[in-house]
PDB file of C-alpha atoms in Angstrom:
ATOM      1  CA  UNK A   1     104.327   0.209  90.031  1.00 79.00           C
ATOM      2  CA  UNK A   2     102.576  -0.656  86.799  1.00 86.00           C
ATOM      3  CA  UNK A   3     101.491  -4.214  86.059  1.00 89.00           C
ATOM      4  CA  UNK A   4     101.195  -5.543  82.543  1.00 90.00           C
ATOM      5  CA  UNK A   5      99.295  -8.533  81.198  1.00 86.00           C
ATOM      6  CA  UNK A   6     101.865 -10.823  79.597  1.00 81.00           C
ATOM      7  CA  UNK A   7      99.380 -12.144  77.083  1.00 80.00           C
ATOM      8  CA  UNK A   8      98.021  -8.832  75.810  1.00 81.00           C
ATOM      9  CA  UNK A   9     100.744  -6.359  76.792  1.00 83.00           C
ATOM     10  CA  UNK A  10      98.077  -4.135  78.351  1.00 89.00           C
ATOM     11  CA  UNK A  11      98.566  -2.318  81.631  1.00 93.00           C
ATOM     12  CA  UNK A  12      96.411  -3.875  84.367  1.00 95.00           C
ATOM     13  CA  UNK A  13      94.505  -1.664  86.812  1.00 97.00           C
ATOM     14  CA  UNK A  14      94.588  -2.668  90.470  1.00 96.00           C
ATOM     15  CA  UNK A  15      91.379  -3.505  92.289  1.00 96.00           C
ATOM     16  CA  UNK A  16      91.150  -0.186  94.160  1.00 97.00           C
ATOM     17  CA  UNK A  17      91.437   1.747  90.901  1.00 97.00           C
ATOM     18  CA  UNK A  18      88.738  -0.453  89.358  1.00 98.00           C
ATOM     19  CA  UNK A  19      86.404   0.224  92.286  1.00 98.00           C
ATOM     20  CA  UNK A  20      87.068   3.980  92.128  1.00 98.00           C
ATOM     21  CA  UNK A  21      86.199   3.990  88.437  1.00 98.00           C
ATOM     22  CA  UNK A  22      83.074   1.900  89.079  1.00 98.00           C
ATOM     23  CA  UNK A  23      81.987   4.351  91.789  1.00 97.00           C
ATOM     24  CA  UNK A  24      82.428   7.324  89.464  1.00 96.00           C
ATOM     25  CA  UNK A  25      80.500   6.127  86.398  1.00 96.00           C
ATOM     26  CA  UNK A  26      76.736   5.821  85.882  1.00 95.00           C
ATOM     27  CA  UNK A  27      76.374   3.771  82.699  1.00 96.00           C
ATOM     28  CA  UNK A  28      77.907   0.420  81.793  1.00 97.00           C
ATOM     29  CA  UNK A  29      77.139  -2.587  79.602  1.00 98.00           C
ATOM     30  CA  UNK A  30      75.776  -5.836  80.932  1.00 96.00           C
ATOM     31  CA  UNK A  31      76.292  -9.163  79.159  1.00 94.00           C
ATOM     32  CA  UNK A  32      74.244 -12.136  80.270  1.00 92.00           C
ATOM     33  CA  UNK A  33      74.880 -15.681  79.134  1.00 84.00           C
ATOM     34  CA  UNK A  34      72.394 -18.335  78.232  1.00 74.00           C
ATOM     35  CA  UNK A  35      71.625 -20.423  75.213  1.00 73.00           C
ATOM     36  CA  UNK A  36      72.703 -18.708  72.006  1.00 78.00           C
ATOM     37  CA  UNK A  37      74.315 -15.278  71.876  1.00 84.00           C
ATOM     38  CA  UNK A  38      74.726 -13.312  75.106  1.00 90.00           C
ATOM     39  CA  UNK A  39      72.212 -10.567  75.843  1.00 91.00           C
ATOM     40  CA  UNK A  40      74.217  -7.323  75.769  1.00 95.00           C
ATOM     41  CA  UNK A  41      72.828  -3.902  76.683  1.00 94.00           C
ATOM     42  CA  UNK A  42      73.772  -0.597  78.274  1.00 96.00           C
ATOM     43  CA  UNK A  43      72.399  -0.064  81.779  1.00 95.00           C
ATOM     44  CA  UNK A  44      72.379   2.588  84.452  1.00 95.00           C
ATOM     45  CA  UNK A  45      73.937   1.250  87.623  1.00 97.00           C
ATOM     46  CA  UNK A  46      75.128   2.151  91.097  1.00 97.00           C
ATOM     47  CA  UNK A  47      77.687   0.521  93.349  1.00 97.00           C
ATOM     48  CA  UNK A  48      76.671  -1.081  96.659  1.00 96.00           C
ATOM     49  CA  UNK A  49      80.011  -1.849  98.258  1.00 95.00           C
ATOM     50  CA  UNK A  50      81.603  -4.021  95.552  1.00 96.00           C
ATOM     51  CA  UNK A  51      78.278  -5.144  94.122  1.00 97.00           C
ATOM     52  CA  UNK A  52      76.865  -3.605  90.919  1.00 97.00           C
ATOM     53  CA  UNK A  53      73.165  -2.751  91.214  1.00 96.00           C
ATOM     54  CA  UNK A  54      70.607  -2.263  88.397  1.00 94.00           C
ATOM     55  CA  UNK A  55      66.903  -1.456  88.251  1.00 93.00           C
ATOM     56  CA  UNK A  56      64.530  -3.062  85.817  1.00 89.00           C
ATOM     57  CA  UNK A  57      60.878  -3.635  84.971  1.00 86.00           C
ATOM     58  CA  UNK A  58      59.028  -6.961  84.785  1.00 82.00           C
ATOM     59  CA  UNK A  59      59.025  -8.428  81.286  1.00 77.00           C
ATOM     60  CA  UNK A  60      62.032  -6.532  79.982  1.00 74.00           C
ATOM     61  CA  UNK A  61      65.044  -8.240  78.520  1.00 72.00           C
ATOM     62  CA  UNK A  62      67.139  -7.471  81.573  1.00 73.00           C
ATOM     63  CA  UNK A  63      64.529  -8.809  83.973  1.00 72.00           C
ATOM     64  CA  UNK A  64      64.144 -12.036  82.009  1.00 70.00           C
ATOM     65  CA  UNK A  65      67.861 -12.358  81.494  1.00 68.00           C
ATOM     66  CA  UNK A  66      68.476 -11.849  85.195  1.00 64.00           C
ATOM     67  CA  UNK A  67      67.235 -15.342  85.834  1.00 65.00           C
ATOM     68  CA  UNK A  68      70.113 -16.869  83.948  1.00 65.00           C
ATOM     69  CA  UNK A  69      72.746 -16.361  86.597  1.00 83.00           C
ATOM     70  CA  UNK A  70      76.225 -15.680  85.248  1.00 89.00           C
ATOM     71  CA  UNK A  71      76.952 -12.255  83.815  1.00 94.00           C
ATOM     72  CA  UNK A  72      79.661  -9.729  83.007  1.00 96.00           C
ATOM     73  CA  UNK A  73      79.516  -5.946  83.311  1.00 97.00           C
ATOM     74  CA  UNK A  74      81.830  -3.420  81.690  1.00 98.00           C
ATOM     75  CA  UNK A  75      82.566   0.293  81.940  1.00 98.00           C
ATOM     76  CA  UNK A  76      85.117   2.153  79.856  1.00 98.00           C
ATOM     77  CA  UNK A  77      86.283   5.497  78.576  1.00 97.00           C
ATOM     78  CA  UNK A  78      88.247   6.076  75.384  1.00 96.00           C
ATOM     79  CA  UNK A  79      89.971   9.042  73.794  1.00 94.00           C
ATOM     80  CA  UNK A  80      89.740   8.495  70.062  1.00 91.00           C
ATOM     81  CA  UNK A  81      92.289  11.170  69.155  1.00 92.00           C
ATOM     82  CA  UNK A  82      94.911   9.955  71.635  1.00 92.00           C
ATOM     83  CA  UNK A  83      93.997   6.297  70.988  1.00 90.00           C
ATOM     84  CA  UNK A  84      94.010   5.692  74.735  1.00 93.00           C
ATOM     85  CA  UNK A  85      91.483   4.535  77.288  1.00 95.00           C
ATOM     86  CA  UNK A  86      90.619   2.171  80.085  1.00 97.00           C
ATOM     87  CA  UNK A  87      88.033  -0.471  80.856  1.00 97.00           C
ATOM     88  CA  UNK A  88      86.849  -2.322  83.940  1.00 98.00           C
ATOM     89  CA  UNK A  89      85.042  -5.669  83.760  1.00 98.00           C
ATOM     90  CA  UNK A  90      83.119  -7.232  86.640  1.00 98.00           C
ATOM     91  CA  UNK A  91      82.223 -10.910  86.308  1.00 96.00           C
ATOM     92  CA  UNK A  92      79.862 -12.640  88.689  1.00 95.00           C
ATOM     93  CA  UNK A  93      76.444 -13.904  89.556  1.00 92.00           C
ATOM     94  CA  UNK A  94      73.408 -11.808  88.607  1.00 92.00           C
ATOM     95  CA  UNK A  95      70.540 -12.125  91.066  1.00 91.00           C
ATOM     96  CA  UNK A  96      67.383 -10.307  91.989  1.00 90.00           C
ATOM     97  CA  UNK A  97      67.272  -8.538  95.334  1.00 92.00           C
ATOM     98  CA  UNK A  98      63.971  -9.682  96.820  1.00 90.00           C
ATOM     99  CA  UNK A  99      62.047  -8.978 100.010  1.00 91.00           C
ATOM    100  CA  UNK A 100      63.580 -12.132 101.419  1.00 93.00           C
ATOM    101  CA  UNK A 101      66.775 -10.100 101.770  1.00 94.00           C
ATOM    102  CA  UNK A 102      65.168  -7.081 103.414  1.00 95.00           C
ATOM    103  CA  UNK A 103      68.387  -5.438 104.591  1.00 96.00           C
ATOM    104  CA  UNK A 104      69.948  -5.517 101.138  1.00 95.00           C
ATOM    105  CA  UNK A 105      66.724  -4.406  99.462  1.00 95.00           C
ATOM    106  CA  UNK A 106      66.429  -1.434 101.820  1.00 95.00           C
ATOM    107  CA  UNK A 107      70.046  -0.505 101.140  1.00 96.00           C
ATOM    108  CA  UNK A 108      69.868  -0.759  97.326  1.00 95.00           C
ATOM    109  CA  UNK A 109      66.578   1.160  97.091  1.00 93.00           C
ATOM    110  CA  UNK A 110      68.388   4.071  98.745  1.00 94.00           C
ATOM    111  CA  UNK A 111      71.207   4.122  96.194  1.00 94.00           C
ATOM    112  CA  UNK A 112      71.374   7.139  93.871  1.00 91.00           C
ATOM    113  CA  UNK A 113      70.230   4.967  90.959  1.00 93.00           C
ATOM    114  CA  UNK A 114      67.887   6.741  88.556  1.00 88.00           C
ATOM    115  CA  UNK A 115      67.599   5.012  85.163  1.00 89.00           C
ATOM    116  CA  UNK A 116      67.408   7.301  82.158  1.00 90.00           C
ATOM    117  CA  UNK A 117      64.993   4.967  80.387  1.00 88.00           C
ATOM    118  CA  UNK A 118      61.243   5.153  81.038  1.00 87.00           C
ATOM    119  CA  UNK A 119      59.445   2.672  83.298  1.00 86.00           C
ATOM    120  CA  UNK A 120      58.964   2.383  87.041  1.00 86.00           C
ATOM    121  CA  UNK A 121      61.806  -0.134  87.338  1.00 88.00           C
ATOM    122  CA  UNK A 122      60.878  -1.374  90.760  1.00 87.00           C
ATOM    123  CA  UNK A 123      62.917  -4.556  90.415  1.00 90.00           C
ATOM    124  CA  UNK A 124      66.448  -4.452  91.709  1.00 92.00           C
ATOM    125  CA  UNK A 125      69.119  -6.775  90.337  1.00 93.00           C
ATOM    126  CA  UNK A 126      72.677  -7.044  91.510  1.00 94.00           C
ATOM    127  CA  UNK A 127      75.842  -8.514  90.121  1.00 95.00           C
ATOM    128  CA  UNK A 128      77.848 -10.096  92.938  1.00 95.00           C
ATOM    129  CA  UNK A 129      81.443 -10.066  91.699  1.00 97.00           C
ATOM    130  CA  UNK A 130      83.670 -13.085  91.511  1.00 96.00           C
ATOM    131  CA  UNK A 131      86.271 -11.125  89.541  1.00 97.00           C
ATOM    132  CA  UNK A 132      87.008  -7.443  88.942  1.00 98.00           C
ATOM    133  CA  UNK A 133      89.664  -6.584  86.371  1.00 97.00           C
ATOM    134  CA  UNK A 134      90.753  -3.404  84.647  1.00 97.00           C
ATOM    135  CA  UNK A 135      93.000  -2.576  81.719  1.00 96.00           C
ATOM    136  CA  UNK A 136      94.485   0.562  80.271  1.00 95.00           C
ATOM    137  CA  UNK A 137      95.345   0.871  76.584  1.00 91.00           C
ATOM    138  CA  UNK A 138      97.715   3.266  74.870  1.00 83.00           C
ATOM    139  CA  UNK A 139      99.425   6.166  76.573  1.00 67.00           C
ATOM    140  CA  UNK A 140     103.078   7.110  77.127  1.00 57.00           C
ATOM    141  CA  UNK A 141     104.337   3.533  77.506  1.00 48.00           C
ATOM    142  CA  UNK A 142     103.720   2.954  73.809  1.00 39.00           C
TER     143      UNK A 142
ATOM    144  CA  UNK B   1      58.393   8.535  62.056  1.00 79.00           C
ATOM    145  CA  UNK B   2      59.717   7.384  65.411  1.00 86.00           C
ATOM    146  CA  UNK B   3      59.237   3.803  66.526  1.00 89.00           C
ATOM    147  CA  UNK B   4      59.066   2.847  70.178  1.00 90.00           C
ATOM    148  CA  UNK B   5      59.617  -0.495  71.864  1.00 86.00           C
ATOM    149  CA  UNK B   6      56.367  -1.333  73.662  1.00 82.00           C
ATOM    150  CA  UNK B   7      58.162  -3.294  76.355  1.00 80.00           C
ATOM    151  CA  UNK B   8      60.786  -0.717  77.300  1.00 81.00           C
ATOM    152  CA  UNK B   9      59.295   2.547  76.006  1.00 83.00           C
ATOM    153  CA  UNK B  10      62.605   3.281  74.274  1.00 89.00           C
ATOM    154  CA  UNK B  11      62.817   4.778  70.803  1.00 93.00           C
ATOM    155  CA  UNK B  12      64.053   2.209  68.286  1.00 95.00           C
ATOM    156  CA  UNK B  13      66.657   3.166  65.675  1.00 97.00           C
ATOM    157  CA  UNK B  14      66.079   1.904  62.158  1.00 96.00           C
ATOM    158  CA  UNK B  15      68.603  -0.368  60.483  1.00 96.00           C
ATOM    159  CA  UNK B  16      70.140   2.350  58.285  1.00 97.00           C
ATOM    160  CA  UNK B  17      70.748   4.565  61.307  1.00 97.00           C
ATOM    161  CA  UNK B  18      72.337   1.632  63.133  1.00 98.00           C
ATOM    162  CA  UNK B  19      74.683   0.981  60.207  1.00 98.00           C
ATOM    163  CA  UNK B  20      75.630   4.661  59.947  1.00 98.00           C
ATOM    164  CA  UNK B  21      76.512   4.717  63.643  1.00 98.00           C
ATOM    165  CA  UNK B  22      78.486   1.467  63.288  1.00 98.00           C
ATOM    166  CA  UNK B  23      80.417   2.945  60.359  1.00 97.00           C
ATOM    167  CA  UNK B  24      81.307   6.079  62.352  1.00 96.00           C
ATOM    168  CA  UNK B  25      82.648   4.520  65.566  1.00 96.00           C
ATOM    169  CA  UNK B  26      85.965   2.749  66.195  1.00 95.00           C
ATOM    170  CA  UNK B  27      85.526   1.075  69.571  1.00 96.00           C
ATOM    171  CA  UNK B  28      82.757  -1.222  70.804  1.00 97.00           C
ATOM    172  CA  UNK B  29      82.263  -4.030  73.300  1.00 98.00           C
ATOM    173  CA  UNK B  30      82.163  -7.685  72.360  1.00 96.00           C
ATOM    174  CA  UNK B  31      80.361 -10.302  74.458  1.00 95.00           C
ATOM    175  CA  UNK B  32      81.003 -13.947  73.717  1.00 92.00           C
ATOM    176  CA  UNK B  33      78.991 -16.784  75.195  1.00 84.00           C
ATOM    177  CA  UNK B  34      80.199 -20.122  76.443  1.00 74.00           C
ATOM    178  CA  UNK B  35      80.128 -21.982  79.703  1.00 72.00           C
ATOM    179  CA  UNK B  36      79.923 -19.645  82.698  1.00 78.00           C
ATOM    180  CA  UNK B  37      79.838 -15.870  82.406  1.00 84.00           C
ATOM    181  CA  UNK B  38      80.191 -14.270  78.984  1.00 90.00           C
ATOM    182  CA  UNK B  39      83.578 -12.893  78.002  1.00 91.00           C
ATOM    183  CA  UNK B  40      83.085  -9.127  77.669  1.00 95.00           C
ATOM    184  CA  UNK B  41      85.727  -6.697  76.445  1.00 94.00           C
ATOM    185  CA  UNK B  42      86.194  -3.475  74.507  1.00 96.00           C
ATOM    186  CA  UNK B  43      87.577  -3.933  70.986  1.00 95.00           C
ATOM    187  CA  UNK B  44      88.633  -1.830  68.041  1.00 95.00           C
ATOM    188  CA  UNK B  45      86.590  -2.741  65.001  1.00 97.00           C
ATOM    189  CA  UNK B  46      85.791  -1.803  61.436  1.00 97.00           C
ATOM    190  CA  UNK B  47      82.744  -2.465  59.322  1.00 97.00           C
ATOM    191  CA  UNK B  48      82.926  -4.686  56.214  1.00 96.00           C
ATOM    192  CA  UNK B  49      79.533  -4.172  54.643  1.00 95.00           C
ATOM    193  CA  UNK B  50      77.251  -5.191  57.507  1.00 96.00           C
ATOM    194  CA  UNK B  51      79.846  -7.429  59.129  1.00 97.00           C
ATOM    195  CA  UNK B  52      81.843  -6.271  62.170  1.00 97.00           C
ATOM    196  CA  UNK B  53      85.567  -7.053  61.873  1.00 96.00           C
ATOM    197  CA  UNK B  54      88.168  -7.363  64.688  1.00 94.00           C
ATOM    198  CA  UNK B  55      91.875  -8.135  64.826  1.00 93.00           C
ATOM    199  CA  UNK B  56      93.448 -10.306  67.476  1.00 89.00           C
ATOM    200  CA  UNK B  57      96.570 -12.238  68.456  1.00 86.00           C
ATOM    201  CA  UNK B  58      96.913 -15.996  69.036  1.00 82.00           C
ATOM    202  CA  UNK B  59      96.376 -16.956  72.671  1.00 76.00           C
ATOM    203  CA  UNK B  60      94.448 -13.866  73.704  1.00 74.00           C
ATOM    204  CA  UNK B  61      91.026 -14.009  75.250  1.00 72.00           C
ATOM    205  CA  UNK B  62      89.378 -12.798  72.086  1.00 73.00           C
ATOM    206  CA  UNK B  63      91.164 -15.332  69.918  1.00 72.00           C
ATOM    207  CA  UNK B  64      90.244 -18.194  72.217  1.00 70.00           C
ATOM    208  CA  UNK B  65      86.721 -16.917  72.677  1.00 68.00           C
ATOM    209  CA  UNK B  66      86.291 -16.618  68.938  1.00 64.00           C
ATOM    210  CA  UNK B  67      85.960 -20.356  68.722  1.00 65.00           C
ATOM    211  CA  UNK B  68      82.740 -20.335  70.674  1.00 65.00           C
ATOM    212  CA  UNK B  69      80.471 -19.078  67.932  1.00 83.00           C
ATOM    213  CA  UNK B  70      77.625 -16.874  69.100  1.00 89.00           C
ATOM    214  CA  UNK B  71      78.397 -13.317  70.141  1.00 94.00           C
ATOM    215  CA  UNK B  72      76.973  -9.842  70.607  1.00 96.00           C
ATOM    216  CA  UNK B  73      78.650  -6.503  69.919  1.00 97.00           C
ATOM    217  CA  UNK B  74      77.622  -3.095  71.213  1.00 98.00           C
ATOM    218  CA  UNK B  75      78.459   0.557  70.572  1.00 98.00           C
ATOM    219  CA  UNK B  76      76.957   3.492  72.382  1.00 98.00           C
ATOM    220  CA  UNK B  77      77.281   7.141  73.278  1.00 97.00           C
ATOM    221  CA  UNK B  78      75.802   8.809  76.354  1.00 96.00           C
ATOM    222  CA  UNK B  79      75.508  12.365  77.593  1.00 94.00           C
ATOM    223  CA  UNK B  80      75.586  12.166  81.357  1.00 91.00           C
ATOM    224  CA  UNK B  81      74.396  15.743  81.909  1.00 92.00           C
ATOM    225  CA  UNK B  82      71.439  15.457  79.535  1.00 92.00           C
ATOM    226  CA  UNK B  83      70.775  11.822  80.572  1.00 90.00           C
ATOM    227  CA  UNK B  84      70.421  10.896  76.914  1.00 93.00           C
ATOM    228  CA  UNK B  85      72.179   8.535  74.562  1.00 95.00           C
ATOM    229  CA  UNK B  86      71.932   5.763  72.020  1.00 97.00           C
ATOM    230  CA  UNK B  87      73.191   2.216  71.581  1.00 97.00           C
ATOM    231  CA  UNK B  88      73.436  -0.274  68.748  1.00 98.00           C
ATOM    232  CA  UNK B  89      73.716  -4.025  69.320  1.00 98.00           C
ATOM    233  CA  UNK B  90      74.761  -6.542  66.668  1.00 98.00           C
ATOM    234  CA  UNK B  91      74.084 -10.195  67.402  1.00 96.00           C
ATOM    235  CA  UNK B  92      75.457 -12.984  65.284  1.00 95.00           C
ATOM    236  CA  UNK B  93      78.057 -15.633  64.622  1.00 92.00           C
ATOM    237  CA  UNK B  94      81.699 -14.878  65.416  1.00 92.00           C
ATOM    238  CA  UNK B  95      84.121 -16.594  63.077  1.00 91.00           C
ATOM    239  CA  UNK B  96      87.722 -16.359  62.034  1.00 90.00           C
ATOM    240  CA  UNK B  97      88.470 -15.150  58.524  1.00 92.00           C
ATOM    241  CA  UNK B  98      90.983 -17.698  57.232  1.00 90.00           C
ATOM    242  CA  UNK B  99      92.957 -18.195  54.053  1.00 91.00           C
ATOM    243  CA  UNK B 100      90.239 -20.575  52.936  1.00 93.00           C
ATOM    244  CA  UNK B 101      88.154 -17.457  52.296  1.00 94.00           C
ATOM    245  CA  UNK B 102      90.827 -15.551  50.415  1.00 95.00           C
ATOM    246  CA  UNK B 103      88.533 -12.891  48.983  1.00 96.00           C
ATOM    247  CA  UNK B 104      87.146 -11.950  52.389  1.00 95.00           C
ATOM    248  CA  UNK B 105      90.584 -12.079  54.011  1.00 95.00           C
ATOM    249  CA  UNK B 106      92.008  -9.761  51.374  1.00 95.00           C
ATOM    250  CA  UNK B 107      89.119  -7.364  51.856  1.00 96.00           C
ATOM    251  CA  UNK B 108      89.259  -7.251  55.669  1.00 95.00           C
ATOM    252  CA  UNK B 109      93.033  -6.836  55.782  1.00 93.00           C
ATOM    253  CA  UNK B 110      92.541  -3.643  53.783  1.00 94.00           C
ATOM    254  CA  UNK B 111      90.061  -2.166  56.241  1.00 94.00           C
ATOM    255  CA  UNK B 112      91.197   0.887  58.245  1.00 91.00           C
ATOM    256  CA  UNK B 113      91.418  -1.246  61.388  1.00 93.00           C
ATOM    257  CA  UNK B 114      94.329  -0.334  63.653  1.00 88.00           C
ATOM    258  CA  UNK B 115      93.963  -1.669  67.211  1.00 89.00           C
ATOM    259  CA  UNK B 116      95.149   0.639  69.968  1.00 90.00           C
ATOM    260  CA  UNK B 117      96.429  -2.276  72.038  1.00 88.00           C
ATOM    261  CA  UNK B 118      99.917  -3.729  71.461  1.00 87.00           C
ATOM    262  CA  UNK B 119     100.491  -6.943  69.485  1.00 86.00           C
ATOM    263  CA  UNK B 120     100.716  -7.806  65.815  1.00 86.00           C
ATOM    264  CA  UNK B 121      97.088  -8.931  65.716  1.00 88.00           C
ATOM    265  CA  UNK B 122      97.349 -10.797  62.444  1.00 87.00           C
ATOM    266  CA  UNK B 123      94.186 -12.821  63.095  1.00 90.00           C
ATOM    267  CA  UNK B 124      90.979 -11.418  61.735  1.00 92.00           C
ATOM    268  CA  UNK B 125      87.634 -12.271  63.265  1.00 93.00           C
ATOM    269  CA  UNK B 126      84.249 -11.186  62.055  1.00 94.00           C
ATOM    270  CA  UNK B 127      80.789 -11.060  63.509  1.00 95.00           C
ATOM    271  CA  UNK B 128      78.262 -11.975  60.837  1.00 95.00           C
ATOM    272  CA  UNK B 129      75.018 -10.338  61.977  1.00 97.00           C
ATOM    273  CA  UNK B 130      71.741 -12.133  62.429  1.00 96.00           C
ATOM    274  CA  UNK B 131      70.217  -9.077  64.120  1.00 97.00           C
ATOM    275  CA  UNK B 132      71.066  -5.372  64.303  1.00 98.00           C
ATOM    276  CA  UNK B 133      69.058  -3.231  66.724  1.00 97.00           C
ATOM    277  CA  UNK B 134      69.401   0.282  68.081  1.00 97.00           C
ATOM    278  CA  UNK B 135      67.759   2.258  70.845  1.00 96.00           C
ATOM    279  CA  UNK B 136      67.735   5.871  71.935  1.00 95.00           C
ATOM    280  CA  UNK B 137      67.185   6.880  75.559  1.00 91.00           C
ATOM    281  CA  UNK B 138      66.037  10.201  76.983  1.00 83.00           C
ATOM    282  CA  UNK B 139      65.663  13.331  74.912  1.00 67.00           C
ATOM    283  CA  UNK B 140      62.737  15.670  74.210  1.00 57.00           C
ATOM    284  CA  UNK B 141      60.041  12.964  74.352  1.00 48.00           C
ATOM    285  CA  UNK B 142      60.552  12.661  78.079  1.00 39.00           C
TER     286      UNK B 142
END
């Protein structure tokens, strides 16, 4: 059964499909609010249950931005020739995983999360989802 | 001459390279600030000079979000096997192109901008850049 968003006409992906797609990808884009324009950047990530985990270094934009709290994370894949694709957006609270949460820190440091960018990246951040949504665009229905 | 960001160690793309990449792509991700988490979504776009142009419908998330002002837009391409890629981020002011700016409206309605999603999308928005930055990750230098 396909679900469609009445407002946009786009097919909605169910939560399980969103989580499968999140588990399969390695790079997404993180948007972090604050005063002025959002900070927006691609990041390597891994999934810890339903939580999105990132690594960062002290002093970087992501590390500084991580203190701001609310964030959104997106993955997608598009076929330019077919004009089709899908996207998943996770919205939630961005927080650092510190030694005060030893069990979580131990778990996330064991994730297969190896950033492509240089730097030790010994800080772990996670986005705890309040909402996970997915959409598909194009395809046979059109 | 390659430039590197001292904070992240990433190679920086110069402005001309960023604009060439922006001219070549068709899909990016738009992040719009406001209260709470940013709105983040993939969008079809076209370039009008150095301005990023989108189409939308009344009542959609993008149309409503467009009233908020400050936004960031990102394009990227990554090679998962090689662990390399690039991204370009445009930060600026998101505004609707209205009939009050007839010359701009006429110009943007002639852009080759054909959204893949359903809907008439007779509203044009544009992101007027205050900053355009690009980064490359991975590659021979590593």
